[in-house]
């Protein structure tokens, strides 16, 4: 991977990001795994990164070296954040720390107004993995994928900074 260009690394990061989000939708809508509040939050870095990366790749030749370095550095930060979010969620599932009150069943109570819509609502717990593959939940897998994507953009950032210097 060390001989890949900054653009090729960016294409690789974009491809992995897009494949990850497609997989998320596949498991939700085809395999019928319902996401929890923390699962939805883990999608946000992808929703930010994918369109930015797509536009950057379309207009790559028009971007300056500084803009490219800024772009890949921003993607590194976004996917480090994604790694943190997924790791936090995996830790909640393993019981290492408490999750948010809104989806772990330890909330501070319910009002009578909320009871009127109790049949129409379903809370998916954040502290229980819906499935595990090789011991990893979806959150655990996302932590690994996000870390790999962050590593790709770390290498892209290093190469891009070397080009400027």
JSON list of C-alpha atoms in Angstrom, two decimals:
[
{"chain": "A", "resi": 1, "resn": "UNK", "atom": "CA", "xyz": [0.00, 0.00, 0.00]},
{"chain": "A", "resi": 2, "resn": "UNK", "atom": "CA", "xyz": [3.03, 2.23, 0.41]},
{"chain": "A", "resi": 3, "resn": "UNK", "atom": "CA", "xyz": [3.42, 2.64, -3.37]},
{"chain": "A", "resi": 4, "resn": "UNK", "atom": "CA", "xyz": [-0.15, 3.91, -3.90]},
{"chain": "A", "resi": 5, "resn": "UNK", "atom": "CA", "xyz": [-0.65, 7.55, -4.81]},
{"chain": "A", "resi": 6, "resn": "UNK", "atom": "CA", "xyz": [-2.69, 9.97, -2.69]},
{"chain": "A", "resi": 7, "resn": "UNK", "atom": "CA", "xyz": [-5.47, 9.78, -5.26]},
{"chain": "A", "resi": 8, "resn": "UNK", "atom": "CA", "xyz": [-5.46, 5.97, -5.29]},
{"chain": "A", "resi": 9, "resn": "UNK", "atom": "CA", "xyz": [-5.59, 5.93, -1.48]},
{"chain": "A", "resi": 10, "resn": "UNK", "atom": "CA", "xyz": [-8.50, 8.37, -1.63]},
{"chain": "A", "resi": 11, "resn": "UNK", "atom": "CA", "xyz": [-10.30, 6.13, -4.13]},
{"chain": "A", "resi": 12, "resn": "UNK", "atom": "CA", "xyz": [-9.67, 3.17, -1.80]},
{"chain": "A", "resi": 13, "resn": "UNK", "atom": "CA", "xyz": [-11.04, 5.09, 1.21]},
{"chain": "A", "resi": 14, "resn": "UNK", "atom": "CA", "xyz": [-14.06, 6.19, -0.79]},
{"chain": "A", "resi": 15, "resn": "UNK", "atom": "CA", "xyz": [-14.69, 2.63, -1.99]},
{"chain": "A", "resi": 16, "resn": "UNK", "atom": "CA", "xyz": [-14.47, 1.11, 1.48]},
{"chain": "A", "resi": 17, "resn": "UNK", "atom": "CA", "xyz": [-16.72, 3.85, 2.90]},
{"chain": "A", "resi": 18, "resn": "UNK", "atom": "CA", "xyz": [-19.32, 3.31, 0.20]},
{"chain": "A", "resi": 19, "resn": "UNK", "atom": "CA", "xyz": [-19.17, -0.47, 0.56]},
{"chain": "A", "resi": 20, "resn": "UNK", "atom": "CA", "xyz": [-19.63, -0.11, 4.32]},
{"chain": "A", "resi": 21, "resn": "UNK", "atom": "CA", "xyz": [-22.77, 2.03, 3.99]},
{"chain": "A", "resi": 22, "resn": "UNK", "atom": "CA", "xyz": [-24.19, -0.31, 1.32]},
{"chain": "A", "resi": 23, "resn": "UNK", "atom": "CA", "xyz": [-23.58, -3.22, 3.73]},
{"chain": "A", "resi": 24, "resn": "UNK", "atom": "CA", "xyz": [-25.36, -1.33, 6.51]},
{"chain": "A", "resi": 25, "resn": "UNK", "atom": "CA", "xyz": [-28.43, -0.85, 4.34]},
{"chain": "A", "resi": 26, "resn": "UNK", "atom": "CA", "xyz": [-28.30, -4.47, 3.19]},
{"chain": "A", "resi": 27, "resn": "UNK", "atom": "CA", "xyz": [-28.35, -5.75, 6.76]},
{"chain": "A", "resi": 28, "resn": "UNK", "atom": "CA", "xyz": [-31.10, -3.32, 7.75]},
{"chain": "A", "resi": 29, "resn": "UNK", "atom": "CA", "xyz": [-33.47, -3.60, 4.79]},
{"chain": "A", "resi": 30, "resn": "UNK", "atom": "CA", "xyz": [-32.74, -7.05, 3.36]},
{"chain": "A", "resi": 31, "resn": "UNK", "atom": "CA", "xyz": [-31.67, -9.01, 6.44]},
{"chain": "A", "resi": 32, "resn": "UNK", "atom": "CA", "xyz": [-34.05, -7.03, 8.72]},
{"chain": "A", "resi": 33, "resn": "UNK", "atom": "CA", "xyz": [-31.57, -6.15, 11.50]},
{"chain": "A", "resi": 34, "resn": "UNK", "atom": "CA", "xyz": [-32.97, -3.04, 13.17]},
{"chain": "A", "resi": 35, "resn": "UNK", "atom": "CA", "xyz": [-30.41, -0.41, 14.18]},
{"chain": "A", "resi": 36, "resn": "UNK", "atom": "CA", "xyz": [-30.35, 1.31, 17.56]},
{"chain": "A", "resi": 37, "resn": "UNK", "atom": "CA", "xyz": [-29.72, 4.97, 18.31]},
{"chain": "A", "resi": 38, "resn": "UNK", "atom": "CA", "xyz": [-25.93, 4.45, 18.45]},
{"chain": "A", "resi": 39, "resn": "UNK", "atom": "CA", "xyz": [-26.00, 2.51, 15.16]},
{"chain": "A", "resi": 40, "resn": "UNK", "atom": "CA", "xyz": [-27.63, 5.48, 13.45]},
{"chain": "A", "resi": 41, "resn": "UNK", "atom": "CA", "xyz": [-25.04, 7.84, 14.95]},
{"chain": "A", "resi": 42, "resn": "UNK", "atom": "CA", "xyz": [-22.24, 5.70, 13.52]},
{"chain": "A", "resi": 43, "resn": "UNK", "atom": "CA", "xyz": [-23.53, 6.35, 10.01]},
{"chain": "A", "resi": 44, "resn": "UNK", "atom": "CA", "xyz": [-23.03, 10.12, 10.23]},
{"chain": "A", "resi": 45, "resn": "UNK", "atom": "CA", "xyz": [-19.28, 10.13, 9.47]},
{"chain": "A", "resi": 46, "resn": "UNK", "atom": "CA", "xyz": [-19.99, 8.13, 6.31]},
{"chain": "A", "resi": 47, "resn": "UNK", "atom": "CA", "xyz": [-22.79, 10.50, 5.32]},
{"chain": "A", "resi": 48, "resn": "UNK", "atom": "CA", "xyz": [-20.35, 13.40, 5.60]},
{"chain": "A", "resi": 49, "resn": "UNK", "atom": "CA", "xyz": [-17.34, 11.70, 4.02]},
{"chain": "A", "resi": 50, "resn": "UNK", "atom": "CA", "xyz": [-18.84, 9.93, 1.00]},
{"chain": "A", "resi": 51, "resn": "UNK", "atom": "CA", "xyz": [-20.28, 12.98, -0.82]},
{"chain": "A", "resi": 52, "resn": "UNK", "atom": "CA", "xyz": [-17.18, 15.07, -0.06]},
{"chain": "A", "resi": 53, "resn": "UNK", "atom": "CA", "xyz": [-14.92, 12.30, -1.37]},
{"chain": "A", "resi": 54, "resn": "UNK", "atom": "CA", "xyz": [-17.07, 11.83, -4.46]},
{"chain": "A", "resi": 55, "resn": "UNK", "atom": "CA", "xyz": [-16.88, 15.54, -5.30]},
{"chain": "A", "resi": 56, "resn": "UNK", "atom": "CA", "xyz": [-13.15, 15.62, -4.58]},
{"chain": "A", "resi": 57, "resn": "UNK", "atom": "CA", "xyz": [-12.53, 12.67, -6.90]},
{"chain": "A", "resi": 58, "resn": "UNK", "atom": "CA", "xyz": [-14.64, 14.24, -9.65]},
{"chain": "A", "resi": 59, "resn": "UNK", "atom": "CA", "xyz": [-12.72, 17.52, -9.42]},
{"chain": "A", "resi": 60, "resn": "UNK", "atom": "CA", "xyz": [-9.36, 16.03, -8.38]},
{"chain": "A", "resi": 61, "resn": "UNK", "atom": "CA", "xyz": [-7.32, 17.66, -11.16]},
{"chain": "A", "resi": 62, "resn": "UNK", "atom": "CA", "xyz": [-8.61, 21.10, -10.19]},
{"chain": "A", "resi": 63, "resn": "UNK", "atom": "CA", "xyz": [-7.63, 20.76, -6.51]},
{"chain": "A", "resi": 64, "resn": "UNK", "atom": "CA", "xyz": [-4.41, 22.29, -5.26]},
{"chain": "A", "resi": 65, "resn": "UNK", "atom": "CA", "xyz": [-1.92, 20.29, -3.22]},
{"chain": "A", "resi": 66, "resn": "UNK", "atom": "CA", "xyz": [-2.99, 22.19, -0.09]},
{"chain": "A", "resi": 67, "resn": "UNK", "atom": "CA", "xyz": [-6.66, 21.39, -0.76]},
{"chain": "A", "resi": 68, "resn": "UNK", "atom": "CA", "xyz": [-5.86, 17.71, -1.24]},
{"chain": "A", "resi": 69, "resn": "UNK", "atom": "CA", "xyz": [-3.82, 17.63, 1.97]},
{"chain": "A", "resi": 70, "resn": "UNK", "atom": "CA", "xyz": [-6.66, 19.35, 3.82]},
{"chain": "A", "resi": 71, "resn": "UNK", "atom": "CA", "xyz": [-9.18, 16.91, 2.35]},
{"chain": "A", "resi": 72, "resn": "UNK", "atom": "CA", "xyz": [-7.31, 13.73, 3.30]},
{"chain": "A", "resi": 73, "resn": "UNK", "atom": "CA", "xyz": [-6.48, 15.15, 6.73]},
{"chain": "A", "resi": 74, "resn": "UNK", "atom": "CA", "xyz": [-10.16, 15.93, 7.31]},
{"chain": "A", "resi": 75, "resn": "UNK", "atom": "CA", "xyz": [-11.08, 12.38, 6.25]},
{"chain": "A", "resi": 76, "resn": "UNK", "atom": "CA", "xyz": [-8.51, 11.04, 8.73]},
{"chain": "A", "resi": 77, "resn": "UNK", "atom": "CA", "xyz": [-10.21, 13.02, 11.52]},
{"chain": "A", "resi": 78, "resn": "UNK", "atom": "CA", "xyz": [-13.70, 11.96, 10.40]},
{"chain": "A", "resi": 79, "resn": "UNK", "atom": "CA", "xyz": [-12.78, 8.28, 10.42]},
{"chain": "A", "resi": 80, "resn": "UNK", "atom": "CA", "xyz": [-10.94, 8.51, 13.73]},
{"chain": "A", "resi": 81, "resn": "UNK", "atom": "CA", "xyz": [-14.20, 9.94, 15.09]},
{"chain": "A", "resi": 82, "resn": "UNK", "atom": "CA", "xyz": [-16.07, 7.05, 13.44]},
{"chain": "A", "resi": 83, "resn": "UNK", "atom": "CA", "xyz": [-13.67, 4.59, 15.10]},
{"chain": "A", "resi": 84, "resn": "UNK", "atom": "CA", "xyz": [-14.32, 6.21, 18.48]},
{"chain": "A", "resi": 85, "resn": "UNK", "atom": "CA", "xyz": [-18.11, 6.08, 18.01]},
{"chain": "A", "resi": 86, "resn": "UNK", "atom": "CA", "xyz": [-18.07, 2.43, 16.96]},
{"chain": "A", "resi": 87, "resn": "UNK", "atom": "CA", "xyz": [-15.65, 1.51, 19.76]},
{"chain": "A", "resi": 88, "resn": "UNK", "atom": "CA", "xyz": [-17.86, 3.28, 22.28]},
{"chain": "A", "resi": 89, "resn": "UNK", "atom": "CA", "xyz": [-20.91, 1.37, 21.05]},
{"chain": "A", "resi": 90, "resn": "UNK", "atom": "CA", "xyz": [-19.04, -1.95, 21.10]},
{"chain": "A", "resi": 91, "resn": "UNK", "atom": "CA", "xyz": [-17.95, -1.16, 24.67]},
{"chain": "A", "resi": 92, "resn": "UNK", "atom": "CA", "xyz": [-21.58, -0.51, 25.64]},
{"chain": "A", "resi": 93, "resn": "UNK", "atom": "CA", "xyz": [-22.52, -3.88, 24.14]},
{"chain": "A", "resi": 94, "resn": "UNK", "atom": "CA", "xyz": [-19.77, -5.65, 26.07]},
{"chain": "A", "resi": 95, "resn": "UNK", "atom": "CA", "xyz": [-20.80, -3.86, 29.28]},
{"chain": "A", "resi": 96, "resn": "UNK", "atom": "CA", "xyz": [-17.50, -1.97, 29.65]},
{"chain": "A", "resi": 97, "resn": "UNK", "atom": "CA", "xyz": [-19.36, 1.31, 30.27]},
{"chain": "A", "resi": 98, "resn": "UNK", "atom": "CA", "xyz": [-22.96, 2.47, 30.32]},
{"chain": "A", "resi": 99, "resn": "UNK", "atom": "CA", "xyz": [-24.65, 3.64, 27.16]},
{"chain": "A", "resi": 100, "resn": "UNK", "atom": "CA", "xyz": [-27.07, 6.52, 26.74]},
{"chain": "A", "resi": 101, "resn": "UNK", "atom": "CA", "xyz": [-30.19, 6.41, 28.90]},
{"chain": "A", "resi": 102, "resn": "UNK", "atom": "CA", "xyz": [-32.39, 6.61, 25.82]},
{"chain": "A", "resi": 103, "resn": "UNK", "atom": "CA", "xyz": [-31.52, 3.15, 24.53]},
{"chain": "A", "resi": 104, "resn": "UNK", "atom": "CA", "xyz": [-30.13, 1.06, 27.36]},
{"chain": "A", "resi": 105, "resn": "UNK", "atom": "CA", "xyz": [-33.26, 0.72, 29.45]},
{"chain": "A", "resi": 106, "resn": "UNK", "atom": "CA", "xyz": [-31.97, 2.71, 32.41]},
{"chain": "A", "resi": 107, "resn": "UNK", "atom": "CA", "xyz": [-33.81, 5.93, 31.64]},
{"chain": "A", "resi": 108, "resn": "UNK", "atom": "CA", "xyz": [-35.25, 8.22, 34.22]},
{"chain": "A", "resi": 109, "resn": "UNK", "atom": "CA", "xyz": [-38.87, 7.27, 33.72]},
{"chain": "A", "resi": 110, "resn": "UNK", "atom": "CA", "xyz": [-41.67, 7.84, 31.27]},
{"chain": "A", "resi": 111, "resn": "UNK", "atom": "CA", "xyz": [-44.45, 10.38, 31.13]},
{"chain": "A", "resi": 112, "resn": "UNK", "atom": "CA", "xyz": [-48.14, 9.72, 30.56]},
{"chain": "A", "resi": 113, "resn": "UNK", "atom": "CA", "xyz": [-47.90, 11.52, 27.20]},
{"chain": "A", "resi": 114, "resn": "UNK", "atom": "CA", "xyz": [-45.35, 8.99, 26.00]},
{"chain": "A", "resi": 115, "resn": "UNK", "atom": "CA", "xyz": [-47.62, 6.10, 26.97]},
{"chain": "A", "resi": 116, "resn": "UNK", "atom": "CA", "xyz": [-50.25, 7.18, 24.43]},
{"chain": "A", "resi": 117, "resn": "UNK", "atom": "CA", "xyz": [-47.98, 6.08, 21.58]},
{"chain": "A", "resi": 118, "resn": "UNK", "atom": "CA", "xyz": [-46.51, 2.99, 23.24]},
{"chain": "A", "resi": 119, "resn": "UNK", "atom": "CA", "xyz": [-47.88, 0.60, 20.61]},
{"chain": "A", "resi": 120, "resn": "UNK", "atom": "CA", "xyz": [-46.32, 2.57, 17.76]},
{"chain": "A", "resi": 121, "resn": "UNK", "atom": "CA", "xyz": [-42.83, 2.77, 19.17]},
{"chain": "A", "resi": 122, "resn": "UNK", "atom": "CA", "xyz": [-40.09, 0.21, 19.53]},
{"chain": "A", "resi": 123, "resn": "UNK", "atom": "CA", "xyz": [-36.80, 0.97, 21.22]},
{"chain": "A", "resi": 124, "resn": "UNK", "atom": "CA", "xyz": [-33.90, -1.09, 19.94]},
{"chain": "A", "resi": 125, "resn": "UNK", "atom": "CA", "xyz": [-31.50, -1.54, 22.86]},
{"chain": "A", "resi": 126, "resn": "UNK", "atom": "CA", "xyz": [-27.96, -0.23, 22.35]},
{"chain": "A", "resi": 127, "resn": "UNK", "atom": "CA", "xyz": [-26.44, -2.51, 24.96]},
{"chain": "A", "resi": 128, "resn": "UNK", "atom": "CA", "xyz": [-27.27, -5.80, 23.22]},
{"chain": "A", "resi": 129, "resn": "UNK", "atom": "CA", "xyz": [-25.70, -6.83, 19.93]},
{"chain": "A", "resi": 130, "resn": "UNK", "atom": "CA", "xyz": [-28.33, -8.08, 17.51]},
{"chain": "A", "resi": 131, "resn": "UNK", "atom": "CA", "xyz": [-25.81, -10.55, 16.06]},
{"chain": "A", "resi": 132, "resn": "UNK", "atom": "CA", "xyz": [-22.13, -11.40, 16.33]},
{"chain": "A", "resi": 133, "resn": "UNK", "atom": "CA", "xyz": [-19.87, -12.68, 13.58]},
{"chain": "A", "resi": 134, "resn": "UNK", "atom": "CA", "xyz": [-16.61, -14.20, 14.81]},
{"chain": "A", "resi": 135, "resn": "UNK", "atom": "CA", "xyz": [-17.33, -12.58, 18.17]},
{"chain": "A", "resi": 136, "resn": "UNK", "atom": "CA", "xyz": [-17.78, -9.09, 16.71]},
{"chain": "A", "resi": 137, "resn": "UNK", "atom": "CA", "xyz": [-21.02, -7.13, 16.64]},
{"chain": "A", "resi": 138, "resn": "UNK", "atom": "CA", "xyz": [-21.82, -4.69, 13.85]},
{"chain": "A", "resi": 139, "resn": "UNK", "atom": "CA", "xyz": [-20.35, -1.94, 16.06]},
{"chain": "A", "resi": 140, "resn": "UNK", "atom": "CA", "xyz": [-17.16, -3.93, 16.57]},
{"chain": "A", "resi": 141, "resn": "UNK", "atom": "CA", "xyz": [-16.84, -4.55, 12.83]},
{"chain": "A", "resi": 142, "resn": "UNK", "atom": "CA", "xyz": [-17.43, -0.86, 12.14]},
{"chain": "A", "resi": 143, "resn": "UNK", "atom": "CA", "xyz": [-14.68, 0.04, 14.63]},
{"chain": "A", "resi": 144, "resn": "UNK", "atom": "CA", "xyz": [-12.24, -2.11, 12.66]},
{"chain": "A", "resi": 145, "resn": "UNK", "atom": "CA", "xyz": [-13.40, -0.86, 9.24]},
{"chain": "A", "resi": 146, "resn": "UNK", "atom": "CA", "xyz": [-13.30, 2.77, 10.40]},
{"chain": "A", "resi": 147, "resn": "UNK", "atom": "CA", "xyz": [-9.79, 2.27, 11.78]},
{"chain": "A", "resi": 148, "resn": "UNK", "atom": "CA", "xyz": [-8.65, 0.77, 8.45]},
{"chain": "A", "resi": 149, "resn": "UNK", "atom": "CA", "xyz": [-10.15, 3.71, 6.55]},
{"chain": "A", "resi": 150, "resn": "UNK", "atom": "CA", "xyz": [-8.51, 6.13, 9.01]},
{"chain": "A", "resi": 151, "resn": "UNK", "atom": "CA", "xyz": [-5.17, 4.37, 8.42]},
{"chain": "A", "resi": 152, "resn": "UNK", "atom": "CA", "xyz": [-5.64, 4.76, 4.66]},
{"chain": "A", "resi": 153, "resn": "UNK", "atom": "CA", "xyz": [-6.21, 8.49, 5.08]},
{"chain": "A", "resi": 154, "resn": "UNK", "atom": "CA", "xyz": [-3.30, 8.76, 7.54]},
{"chain": "A", "resi": 155, "resn": "UNK", "atom": "CA", "xyz": [-1.04, 7.33, 4.84]},
{"chain": "A", "resi": 156, "resn": "UNK", "atom": "CA", "xyz": [-2.62, 9.65, 2.25]},
{"chain": "A", "resi": 157, "resn": "UNK", "atom": "CA", "xyz": [-2.03, 12.61, 4.58]},
{"chain": "A", "resi": 158, "resn": "UNK", "atom": "CA", "xyz": [1.61, 11.64, 5.09]},
{"chain": "A", "resi": 159, "resn": "UNK", "atom": "CA", "xyz": [2.19, 11.28, 1.35]},
{"chain": "A", "resi": 160, "resn": "UNK", "atom": "CA", "xyz": [0.35, 14.52, 0.59]},
{"chain": "A", "resi": 161, "resn": "UNK", "atom": "CA", "xyz": [2.37, 16.49, 3.16]},
{"chain": "A", "resi": 162, "resn": "UNK", "atom": "CA", "xyz": [5.59, 15.08, 1.69]},
{"chain": "A", "resi": 163, "resn": "UNK", "atom": "CA", "xyz": [4.53, 16.32, -1.74]},
{"chain": "A", "resi": 164, "resn": "UNK", "atom": "CA", "xyz": [4.06, 19.85, -0.41]},
{"chain": "A", "resi": 165, "resn": "UNK", "atom": "CA", "xyz": [7.39, 19.97, 1.43]}
]
